[in-house]
Amino acid sequence: MDSIDDLRGEIARRESELAELRWRLAVAENEEGGGSEAARRRGEWKWPLAEHEYQRYGRQMIVPKFGLHGQLRLRKAKVLLVGAGGLGCPAAAYLAGSGVGVLGLVDGDEVEVSNLHRQVAHSTARVGMKKVESAICFLRGLNPTIDFRAHATHLTPENAAGIVSQYDLVLDCTDHPASRYLISDICVLLGKPLVSASAFQTSGQLVVLNSPPGKGPCYRCVFPRPPPPESVVGCGEGGIVGPVVGAMGVLQALEAIKLIARGGLERTPEEDVASPEQTTMLLFSGMADGSLFRSVRMRGRRPDCFACSGNAPLTPDYLRSSMDYVQFCGVAKPVQLLRPEHRVTADSYRRVVEGGTRHVLLDVREREHFSLANIPGSINVPMSRFMSHRGRDSLPEGVPGDLPADVPVYVVCRVGNDSQIATAKLRELGLDRHGERFVGDIAGGLRAWKRTVDGSLPFL
């Protein structure tokens, strides 16, 4: 009997083949059905676009200040999207729909079920497929007349120049600081404008960088130093509302289309298209009661910028051979704060529960996480209470402090990082009574509990 993974893989392969056939059919129909190509060969077709292009793009070409020239510029443009996820999917859809000549996608990840609530170019049938291949299946169905290029890899200092140099404009659709600095740096070195966006929970931000090349600020000008590693929380931990990241991706596509259609890729650096003082960052708050948008005026290029200043030390060779973006952003290894004797495995804690030993289990995930699923009997004391607690003579609100000395306290979180921080804080505050009471965490958190003890726990 075929496994579920095998069946999914076979469906993904068949969908890819079907998308290829549909694309070939559409191309053939466009070449023969409209008659414009045959007329062009006979010298009878005098219009700059093919007949099917007038039909497909007519509604945007009649927009004032867009027109035929805007469409011709789009057809000529080569646009690269780094990331085929929540931002990249809607951005790619609208760029493909608008008729850009070449659309490239860079992403080394595969489609997961948890992506589908926001990454609208993917589907359940394509779970397990490379994201760039899945997205191109969708995009070819939307517009088979443009050239799609798949780069099924992560952008790295070694391959960045080879990939980015093929395109005129780059959209940063990633979700990590290390990627953002790399993308900005290579765009500065190669003179490519960059449209950068981000989204988290219910908010987002958008800024056009290095535009025009050599004048506009780069990502390092806006953020000279990366955020503290402990403040970097991904969608898996902090969550994301689908329409929020979708809105930011659509706005990225709009900025790209504006830049292309207005001739922003054709002007030379000497032309004063947009002074650095005109750069603004758009801030979006999806759940705000009032205005959803506000703009913040950005400063121009920093005279001491590592990447784009007059004497910048960044060079192509330096980027390729010496830049360690993970180290620069301080991406930490998994938290290891506790000694081995202060940690227990999920299976060891199971034996505590089954043995009926009196104890306390603190779940330090935030309330929304806790409400989805939890270990029966656990007490929810969100990590935010530990981080904001300042007293040295009291415990964070919700932590029982009047327990007999022989009642052990266990702490659990999603993957076993926050639980270590909380445990260390509790021990520092004296809950362990100088070693009389066991205070420790469950290594691996609820992920380990699901994997080794209770498989019925929803995936977290």
Coordinates of C-alpha atoms in Angstrom, one line a residue:
M1 CA 0.0 0.0 0.0
D2 CA 1.3 3.4 -0.9
S3 CA 2.3 5.7 1.9
I4 CA 0.8 9.2 2.3
D5 CA 4.1 10.8 1.5
D6 CA 4.4 8.7 -1.7
L7 CA 1.0 9.7 -2.8
R8 CA 1.6 13.3 -2.2
G9 CA 4.9 13.1 -4.1
E10 CA 3.1 11.5 -7.1
I11 CA 0.4 14.1 -7.0
A12 CA 3.0 16.9 -7.0
R13 CA 4.8 15.4 -9.9
R14 CA 1.6 15.0 -11.9
E15 CA 0.5 18.5 -11.1
S16 CA 3.9 19.8 -12.3
E17 CA 3.6 17.9 -15.6
L18 CA 0.0 19.1 -16.1
A19 CA 1.1 22.7 -15.5
E20 CA 3.9 22.3 -18.1
L21 CA 1.4 21.0 -20.7
R22 CA -1.1 23.8 -20.0
W23 CA 1.7 26.3 -20.4
R24 CA 2.8 24.8 -23.7
L25 CA -0.8 24.8 -24.9
A26 CA -1.3 28.5 -23.9
V27 CA 1.8 29.5 -25.6
A28 CA 0.8 27.7 -28.8
E29 CA -2.7 29.3 -28.6
N30 CA -1.2 32.8 -28.1
E31 CA 1.0 32.3 -31.2
E32 CA -1.6 31.0 -33.5
G33 CA -5.1 32.0 -32.2
G34 CA -4.7 35.7 -32.2
G35 CA -3.1 35.9 -35.6
S36 CA -0.7 38.6 -34.6
E37 CA 2.5 36.5 -35.0
A38 CA 1.5 35.3 -38.5
A39 CA 0.6 38.9 -39.4
R40 CA 3.9 40.1 -38.1
R41 CA 5.7 37.5 -40.2
R42 CA 3.8 38.8 -43.3
G43 CA 4.7 42.4 -42.4
E44 CA 1.1 43.3 -41.7
W45 CA 1.2 43.7 -37.9
K46 CA 2.4 47.2 -37.0
W47 CA 1.7 47.3 -33.3
P48 CA 4.5 46.9 -30.6
L49 CA 2.7 44.3 -28.6
A50 CA 1.1 41.0 -29.7
E51 CA -2.7 40.9 -29.9
H52 CA -3.0 38.6 -26.9
E53 CA -1.0 41.2 -24.9
Y54 CA -3.5 43.9 -25.7
Q55 CA -6.2 41.6 -24.5
R56 CA -4.5 40.5 -21.3
Y57 CA -3.0 43.9 -20.2
G58 CA -5.4 46.3 -21.7
R59 CA -7.1 47.3 -18.4
Q60 CA -3.8 48.5 -16.9
M61 CA -2.5 50.1 -20.1
I62 CA -5.5 52.5 -20.2
V63 CA -4.6 53.8 -16.7
P64 CA -3.3 57.4 -16.9
K65 CA 0.5 57.7 -16.7
F66 CA 0.9 53.9 -17.2
G67 CA 0.0 53.4 -20.9
L68 CA 1.7 51.5 -23.6
H69 CA 5.2 52.7 -22.5
G70 CA 4.6 51.2 -19.0
Q71 CA 3.7 47.9 -20.5
L72 CA 6.7 47.8 -22.8
R73 CA 8.9 48.5 -19.8
L74 CA 7.3 45.7 -17.8
R75 CA 7.8 43.3 -20.7
K76 CA 11.4 44.2 -20.8
A77 CA 12.0 43.9 -17.0
K78 CA 13.6 41.0 -15.2
V79 CA 12.5 40.7 -11.6
L80 CA 13.9 38.5 -8.9
L81 CA 11.9 37.5 -5.8
V82 CA 14.0 36.1 -2.9
G83 CA 11.5 33.9 -1.0
A84 CA 8.4 32.1 -2.3
G85 CA 6.5 32.3 1.0
G86 CA 3.9 34.6 2.5
L87 CA 5.4 37.7 0.9
G88 CA 6.7 36.1 -2.3
C89 CA 3.5 34.4 -3.3
P90 CA 1.2 37.4 -3.7
A91 CA 4.0 39.6 -5.0
A92 CA 4.8 37.0 -7.7
A93 CA 1.2 36.6 -8.6
Y94 CA 0.7 40.3 -9.3
L95 CA 4.0 40.7 -11.1
A96 CA 3.2 37.7 -13.3
G97 CA -0.3 39.1 -13.9
S98 CA 1.2 42.5 -14.9
G99 CA 3.3 41.0 -17.6
V100 CA 7.0 41.3 -16.4
G101 CA 9.2 39.8 -19.0
V102 CA 11.2 37.5 -16.7
L103 CA 10.3 36.5 -13.2
G104 CA 12.8 34.6 -11.1
L105 CA 12.2 32.9 -7.7
V106 CA 14.8 31.9 -5.1
D107 CA 13.9 29.6 -2.3
G108 CA 15.3 26.3 -1.0
D109 CA 12.4 25.3 1.2
E110 CA 9.6 22.8 0.5
V111 CA 5.8 23.4 0.9
E112 CA 4.5 22.5 4.3
V113 CA 0.9 22.3 5.5
S114 CA 1.5 25.2 8.0
N115 CA 2.4 27.5 5.0
L116 CA -1.0 27.2 3.3
H117 CA -3.1 29.7 5.4
R118 CA -1.0 32.5 4.0
Q119 CA 1.2 31.3 1.1
V120 CA -1.5 31.5 -1.6
A121 CA 0.5 30.2 -4.6
H122 CA 0.8 26.7 -3.0
S123 CA -1.8 24.0 -2.4
T124 CA -2.4 21.0 -0.3
A125 CA -1.7 18.7 -3.3
R126 CA 1.8 20.2 -3.6
V127 CA 2.9 19.7 0.0
G128 CA 6.5 18.4 -0.1
M129 CA 7.2 20.1 -3.5
K130 CA 10.0 22.7 -3.7
K131 CA 8.4 26.1 -3.1
V132 CA 9.8 27.6 -6.3
E133 CA 8.4 24.7 -8.4
S134 CA 5.0 24.9 -6.7
A135 CA 4.8 28.7 -7.2
I136 CA 5.7 28.4 -10.8
C137 CA 3.0 25.8 -11.3
F138 CA 0.5 28.3 -10.0
L139 CA 2.0 31.3 -11.9
R140 CA 2.0 29.5 -15.2
G141 CA -1.7 28.9 -14.8
L142 CA -2.1 32.6 -14.2
N143 CA 0.1 33.9 -17.1
P144 CA 1.8 31.3 -19.3
T145 CA 3.3 34.0 -21.6
I146 CA 6.2 35.1 -19.5
D147 CA 9.5 33.5 -18.6
F148 CA 9.7 32.0 -15.2
R149 CA 13.1 30.9 -13.7
A150 CA 13.4 28.7 -10.7
H151 CA 16.4 28.8 -8.3
A152 CA 15.6 26.0 -5.9
T153 CA 18.2 27.0 -3.4
H154 CA 18.8 29.5 -0.6
L155 CA 20.7 32.7 -1.4
T156 CA 24.2 32.5 0.0
P157 CA 27.3 34.7 -0.2
E158 CA 28.7 32.2 -2.7
N159 CA 25.8 32.1 -5.2
A160 CA 24.3 35.6 -4.7
A161 CA 26.2 37.4 -7.4
G162 CA 25.6 34.7 -10.0
I163 CA 21.8 34.8 -9.4
V164 CA 21.1 38.5 -8.8
S165 CA 23.2 39.6 -11.7
Q166 CA 20.6 38.1 -14.1
Y167 CA 17.9 40.5 -13.0
D168 CA 17.1 44.3 -13.0
L169 CA 15.2 44.5 -9.8
V170 CA 15.0 42.5 -6.6
L171 CA 12.3 41.9 -4.0
D172 CA 13.3 40.8 -0.6
C173 CA 10.5 38.4 0.5
T174 CA 12.5 36.7 3.3
D175 CA 11.9 36.6 7.0
H176 CA 15.3 36.7 8.7
P177 CA 17.8 39.5 9.3
A178 CA 20.8 37.5 8.0
S179 CA 19.0 37.2 4.6
R180 CA 18.0 40.8 4.5
Y181 CA 21.6 42.1 5.0
L182 CA 22.9 39.6 2.3
I183 CA 20.3 40.7 -0.2
S184 CA 20.9 44.3 0.4
D185 CA 24.7 44.0 0.2
I186 CA 24.6 42.2 -3.2
C187 CA 22.1 44.7 -4.6
V188 CA 24.5 47.5 -3.6
L189 CA 27.4 45.8 -5.2
L190 CA 25.6 45.0 -8.4
G191 CA 23.6 48.3 -8.6
K192 CA 20.1 46.7 -8.3
P193 CA 17.1 48.5 -6.7
L194 CA 15.6 46.6 -3.8
V195 CA 12.0 46.5 -2.6
S196 CA 12.1 45.1 1.0
A197 CA 9.1 44.1 3.1
S198 CA 8.5 42.2 6.3
A199 CA 5.4 41.0 8.3
F200 CA 4.9 39.7 11.8
Q201 CA 1.7 38.8 13.6
T202 CA -0.5 41.8 12.6
S203 CA 2.0 44.4 11.4
G204 CA 4.3 45.0 8.5
Q205 CA 6.8 47.4 7.0
L206 CA 7.9 48.3 3.4
V207 CA 10.7 50.3 2.0
V208 CA 12.4 50.8 -1.4
L209 CA 16.2 50.7 -1.0
N210 CA 19.2 51.5 -3.2
S211 CA 16.9 53.4 -5.6
P212 CA 18.3 54.9 -7.6
P213 CA 21.4 52.8 -7.3
G214 CA 24.2 54.8 -5.9
K215 CA 21.9 57.4 -4.3
G216 CA 19.2 55.8 -2.2
P217 CA 20.0 54.3 1.2
C218 CA 20.6 50.6 1.6
Y219 CA 19.3 48.2 4.4
R220 CA 22.5 48.9 6.4
C221 CA 21.8 52.6 6.3
V222 CA 18.4 52.1 7.8
F223 CA 19.5 49.3 10.2
P224 CA 23.2 49.7 10.9
R225 CA 23.1 47.0 13.6
P226 CA 21.0 43.8 13.5
P227 CA 18.4 43.3 16.3
P228 CA 19.4 41.3 19.4
P229 CA 19.1 37.6 18.6
E230 CA 16.7 37.0 21.4
S231 CA 14.3 39.5 19.9
V232 CA 14.1 37.7 16.5
V233 CA 10.9 35.6 16.6
G234 CA 9.7 33.8 13.5
C235 CA 6.2 33.1 12.4
G236 CA 6.4 29.6 14.0
E237 CA 6.8 31.2 17.4
G238 CA 5.1 34.5 17.2
G239 CA 2.5 33.8 14.6
I240 CA 1.2 35.7 11.5
V241 CA -2.2 36.6 10.2
G242 CA -2.4 35.6 6.6
P243 CA -3.9 38.8 5.1
V244 CA -1.3 40.9 6.8
V245 CA 1.6 39.3 5.0
G246 CA -0.5 39.1 1.9
A247 CA -1.0 42.9 2.0
M248 CA 2.7 43.5 2.3
G249 CA 3.5 41.2 -0.6
V250 CA 0.9 43.0 -2.8
L251 CA 2.4 46.4 -1.8
Q252 CA 5.9 45.0 -2.8
A253 CA 4.5 44.1 -6.2
L254 CA 2.9 47.6 -6.6
E255 CA 6.2 49.3 -5.7
A256 CA 8.0 47.2 -8.2
I257 CA 5.5 47.9 -11.0
K258 CA 5.6 51.6 -10.2
L259 CA 9.4 51.6 -10.4
I260 CA 9.5 49.7 -13.7
A261 CA 6.6 51.5 -15.4
R262 CA 7.9 54.9 -14.6
G263 CA 11.3 54.2 -16.1
G264 CA 13.1 53.8 -12.8
L265 CA 15.3 51.0 -14.2
E266 CA 16.4 52.9 -17.2
R267 CA 17.8 56.1 -15.8
T268 CA 21.4 56.6 -15.1
P269 CA 22.8 57.2 -11.6
E270 CA 23.5 60.9 -12.7
E271 CA 19.8 61.6 -13.1
D272 CA 18.1 62.9 -10.0
V273 CA 15.2 60.5 -9.9
A274 CA 14.6 60.5 -6.2
S275 CA 16.9 62.0 -3.6
P276 CA 17.8 60.0 -0.5
E277 CA 15.7 62.5 1.5
Q278 CA 12.6 61.2 -0.3
T279 CA 12.9 57.6 1.0
T280 CA 10.1 56.6 3.3
M281 CA 9.2 53.5 5.2
L282 CA 5.5 52.4 5.1
L283 CA 4.3 50.9 8.4
F284 CA 1.2 48.8 8.4
S285 CA -0.9 47.8 11.4
G286 CA -3.5 45.3 10.4
M287 CA -5.5 45.3 13.6
A288 CA -5.4 49.0 14.3
D289 CA -8.7 50.7 15.2
G290 CA -7.8 53.8 13.3
S291 CA -5.5 54.3 10.3
L292 CA -3.9 51.1 9.0
F293 CA -1.0 52.9 7.4
R294 CA 1.5 55.5 8.3
S295 CA 4.8 56.6 6.7
V296 CA 8.1 57.4 8.3
R297 CA 10.6 59.6 6.4
M298 CA 14.0 57.9 6.3
R299 CA 17.4 59.6 6.3
G300 CA 19.6 59.3 3.2
R301 CA 22.7 57.2 2.8
R302 CA 25.0 57.1 5.9
P303 CA 28.4 58.5 5.1
D304 CA 30.0 55.7 7.1
C305 CA 27.9 52.8 5.8
F306 CA 29.7 49.5 5.6
A307 CA 28.1 48.7 2.2
C308 CA 27.3 51.8 0.2
S309 CA 29.4 54.7 1.5
G310 CA 32.2 56.2 -0.7
N311 CA 34.9 54.2 1.1
A312 CA 32.8 51.2 1.9
P313 CA 34.9 48.1 2.8
L314 CA 32.4 45.8 1.2
T315 CA 33.5 44.3 -2.1
P316 CA 32.4 41.3 -4.1
D317 CA 35.4 39.3 -3.0
Y318 CA 34.9 40.3 0.6
L319 CA 31.2 39.3 0.5
R320 CA 32.0 36.0 -1.1
S321 CA 34.9 35.0 1.1
S322 CA 34.7 36.8 4.4
M323 CA 31.1 37.8 5.2
D324 CA 29.5 35.5 7.8
Y325 CA 25.9 36.9 8.0
V326 CA 24.8 34.4 10.6
Q327 CA 27.7 35.5 12.9
F328 CA 27.0 39.2 12.1
C329 CA 23.4 38.8 13.2
G330 CA 24.4 36.9 16.3
V331 CA 22.2 34.0 15.5
A332 CA 22.6 31.9 18.7
K333 CA 22.9 28.2 19.1
P334 CA 20.1 26.4 20.9
V335 CA 19.8 27.8 24.5
Q336 CA 21.9 25.8 27.0
L337 CA 21.4 27.5 30.3
L338 CA 20.8 24.6 32.7
R339 CA 23.0 21.9 34.0
P340 CA 22.0 18.4 32.9
E341 CA 20.6 17.5 36.4
H342 CA 18.1 20.4 36.1
R343 CA 16.6 19.0 32.9
V344 CA 14.4 15.9 32.4
T345 CA 13.3 14.2 29.2
A346 CA 9.6 14.0 28.2
D347 CA 9.6 10.3 28.9
S348 CA 11.0 10.9 32.4
Y349 CA 8.2 13.5 33.1
R350 CA 5.7 10.9 31.8
R351 CA 6.8 8.5 34.6
V352 CA 6.3 11.3 37.2
V353 CA 2.7 11.8 36.0
E354 CA 2.0 8.1 35.8
G355 CA 3.5 7.5 39.3
G356 CA 1.0 10.0 40.8
T357 CA 3.8 12.1 42.3
R358 CA 2.6 15.5 43.5
H359 CA 4.2 18.2 41.4
V360 CA 3.6 21.5 39.5
L361 CA 4.0 21.9 35.8
L362 CA 4.4 25.5 34.5
D363 CA 3.7 26.0 30.8
V364 CA 5.5 29.3 29.8
R365 CA 4.0 29.7 26.3
E366 CA 1.9 32.7 25.7
R367 CA -1.9 32.4 26.4
E368 CA -2.8 32.0 22.7
H369 CA -0.4 29.0 22.3
F370 CA -1.5 27.5 25.6
S371 CA -5.2 27.6 24.6
L372 CA -4.5 25.5 21.4
A373 CA -3.2 22.5 23.3
N374 CA -1.4 21.7 26.6
I375 CA -0.5 18.9 28.9
P376 CA -3.4 18.2 31.3
G377 CA -2.9 19.8 34.7
S378 CA -0.3 22.4 33.6
I379 CA -0.5 26.0 34.8
N380 CA 0.0 28.8 32.2
V381 CA 2.5 31.4 33.2
P382 CA 3.4 33.2 30.0
M383 CA 7.1 33.9 29.3
S384 CA 6.3 37.6 29.1
R385 CA 5.7 37.7 32.8
F386 CA 9.1 36.3 33.5
M387 CA 10.7 38.9 31.1
S388 CA 8.9 41.8 32.8
H389 CA 9.3 40.6 36.4
R390 CA 11.8 42.9 38.3
G391 CA 11.3 41.9 41.9
R392 CA 13.9 39.9 43.8
D393 CA 11.6 39.0 46.7
S394 CA 8.7 37.7 44.8
L395 CA 7.8 35.3 42.0
P396 CA 6.2 36.1 38.6
E397 CA 2.5 36.3 38.8
G398 CA 0.9 32.9 38.6
V399 CA 3.8 30.9 40.0
P400 CA 2.7 29.2 43.2
G401 CA 5.1 30.2 46.0
D402 CA 3.5 28.4 49.0
L403 CA 4.4 24.8 48.0
P404 CA 5.9 22.2 50.4
A405 CA 9.6 21.8 49.9
D406 CA 9.2 18.3 48.6
V407 CA 6.9 19.3 45.7
P408 CA 9.0 19.5 42.5
V409 CA 8.4 22.2 39.8
Y410 CA 8.7 21.4 36.1
V411 CA 8.7 24.0 33.3
V412 CA 7.7 23.4 29.7
C413 CA 7.6 25.5 26.5
R414 CA 7.3 24.7 22.8
V415 CA 10.8 23.5 22.0
G416 CA 12.8 23.8 25.3
N417 CA 14.4 27.2 25.0
D418 CA 12.1 29.6 26.9
S419 CA 11.6 26.9 29.6
Q420 CA 15.3 27.0 30.4
I421 CA 15.2 30.8 30.7
A422 CA 12.2 30.6 33.0
T423 CA 13.7 27.8 35.1
A424 CA 16.9 29.7 35.6
K425 CA 14.9 32.7 36.7
L426 CA 12.9 30.7 39.2
R427 CA 16.1 29.2 40.6
E428 CA 17.6 32.6 40.9
L429 CA 14.5 33.8 42.8
G430 CA 15.0 31.0 45.3
L431 CA 12.1 28.7 44.4
D432 CA 14.5 25.7 44.6
R433 CA 15.2 26.5 48.3
H434 CA 18.9 26.2 47.8
G435 CA 18.6 22.7 46.3
E436 CA 15.9 21.3 48.6
R437 CA 13.3 21.4 45.8
F438 CA 13.8 20.2 42.3
V439 CA 13.1 23.0 39.7
G440 CA 13.8 22.0 36.2
D441 CA 12.5 22.0 32.6
I442 CA 11.4 19.3 30.1
A443 CA 14.1 19.1 27.4
G444 CA 12.7 19.5 23.9
G445 CA 9.4 21.0 25.2
L446 CA 6.0 20.0 23.9
R447 CA 7.6 19.0 20.6
A448 CA 9.4 16.2 22.5
W449 CA 6.2 15.4 24.4
K450 CA 4.3 14.9 21.2
R451 CA 7.0 12.9 19.6
T452 CA 7.7 10.5 22.5
V453 CA 4.7 10.5 24.7
D454 CA 1.4 11.8 23.3
G455 CA 1.1 11.7 19.5
S456 CA -2.5 13.0 19.7
L457 CA -1.2 16.5 20.8
P458 CA -1.9 18.9 17.9
F459 CA 1.2 19.9 15.9
L460 CA 2.7 23.0 17.4

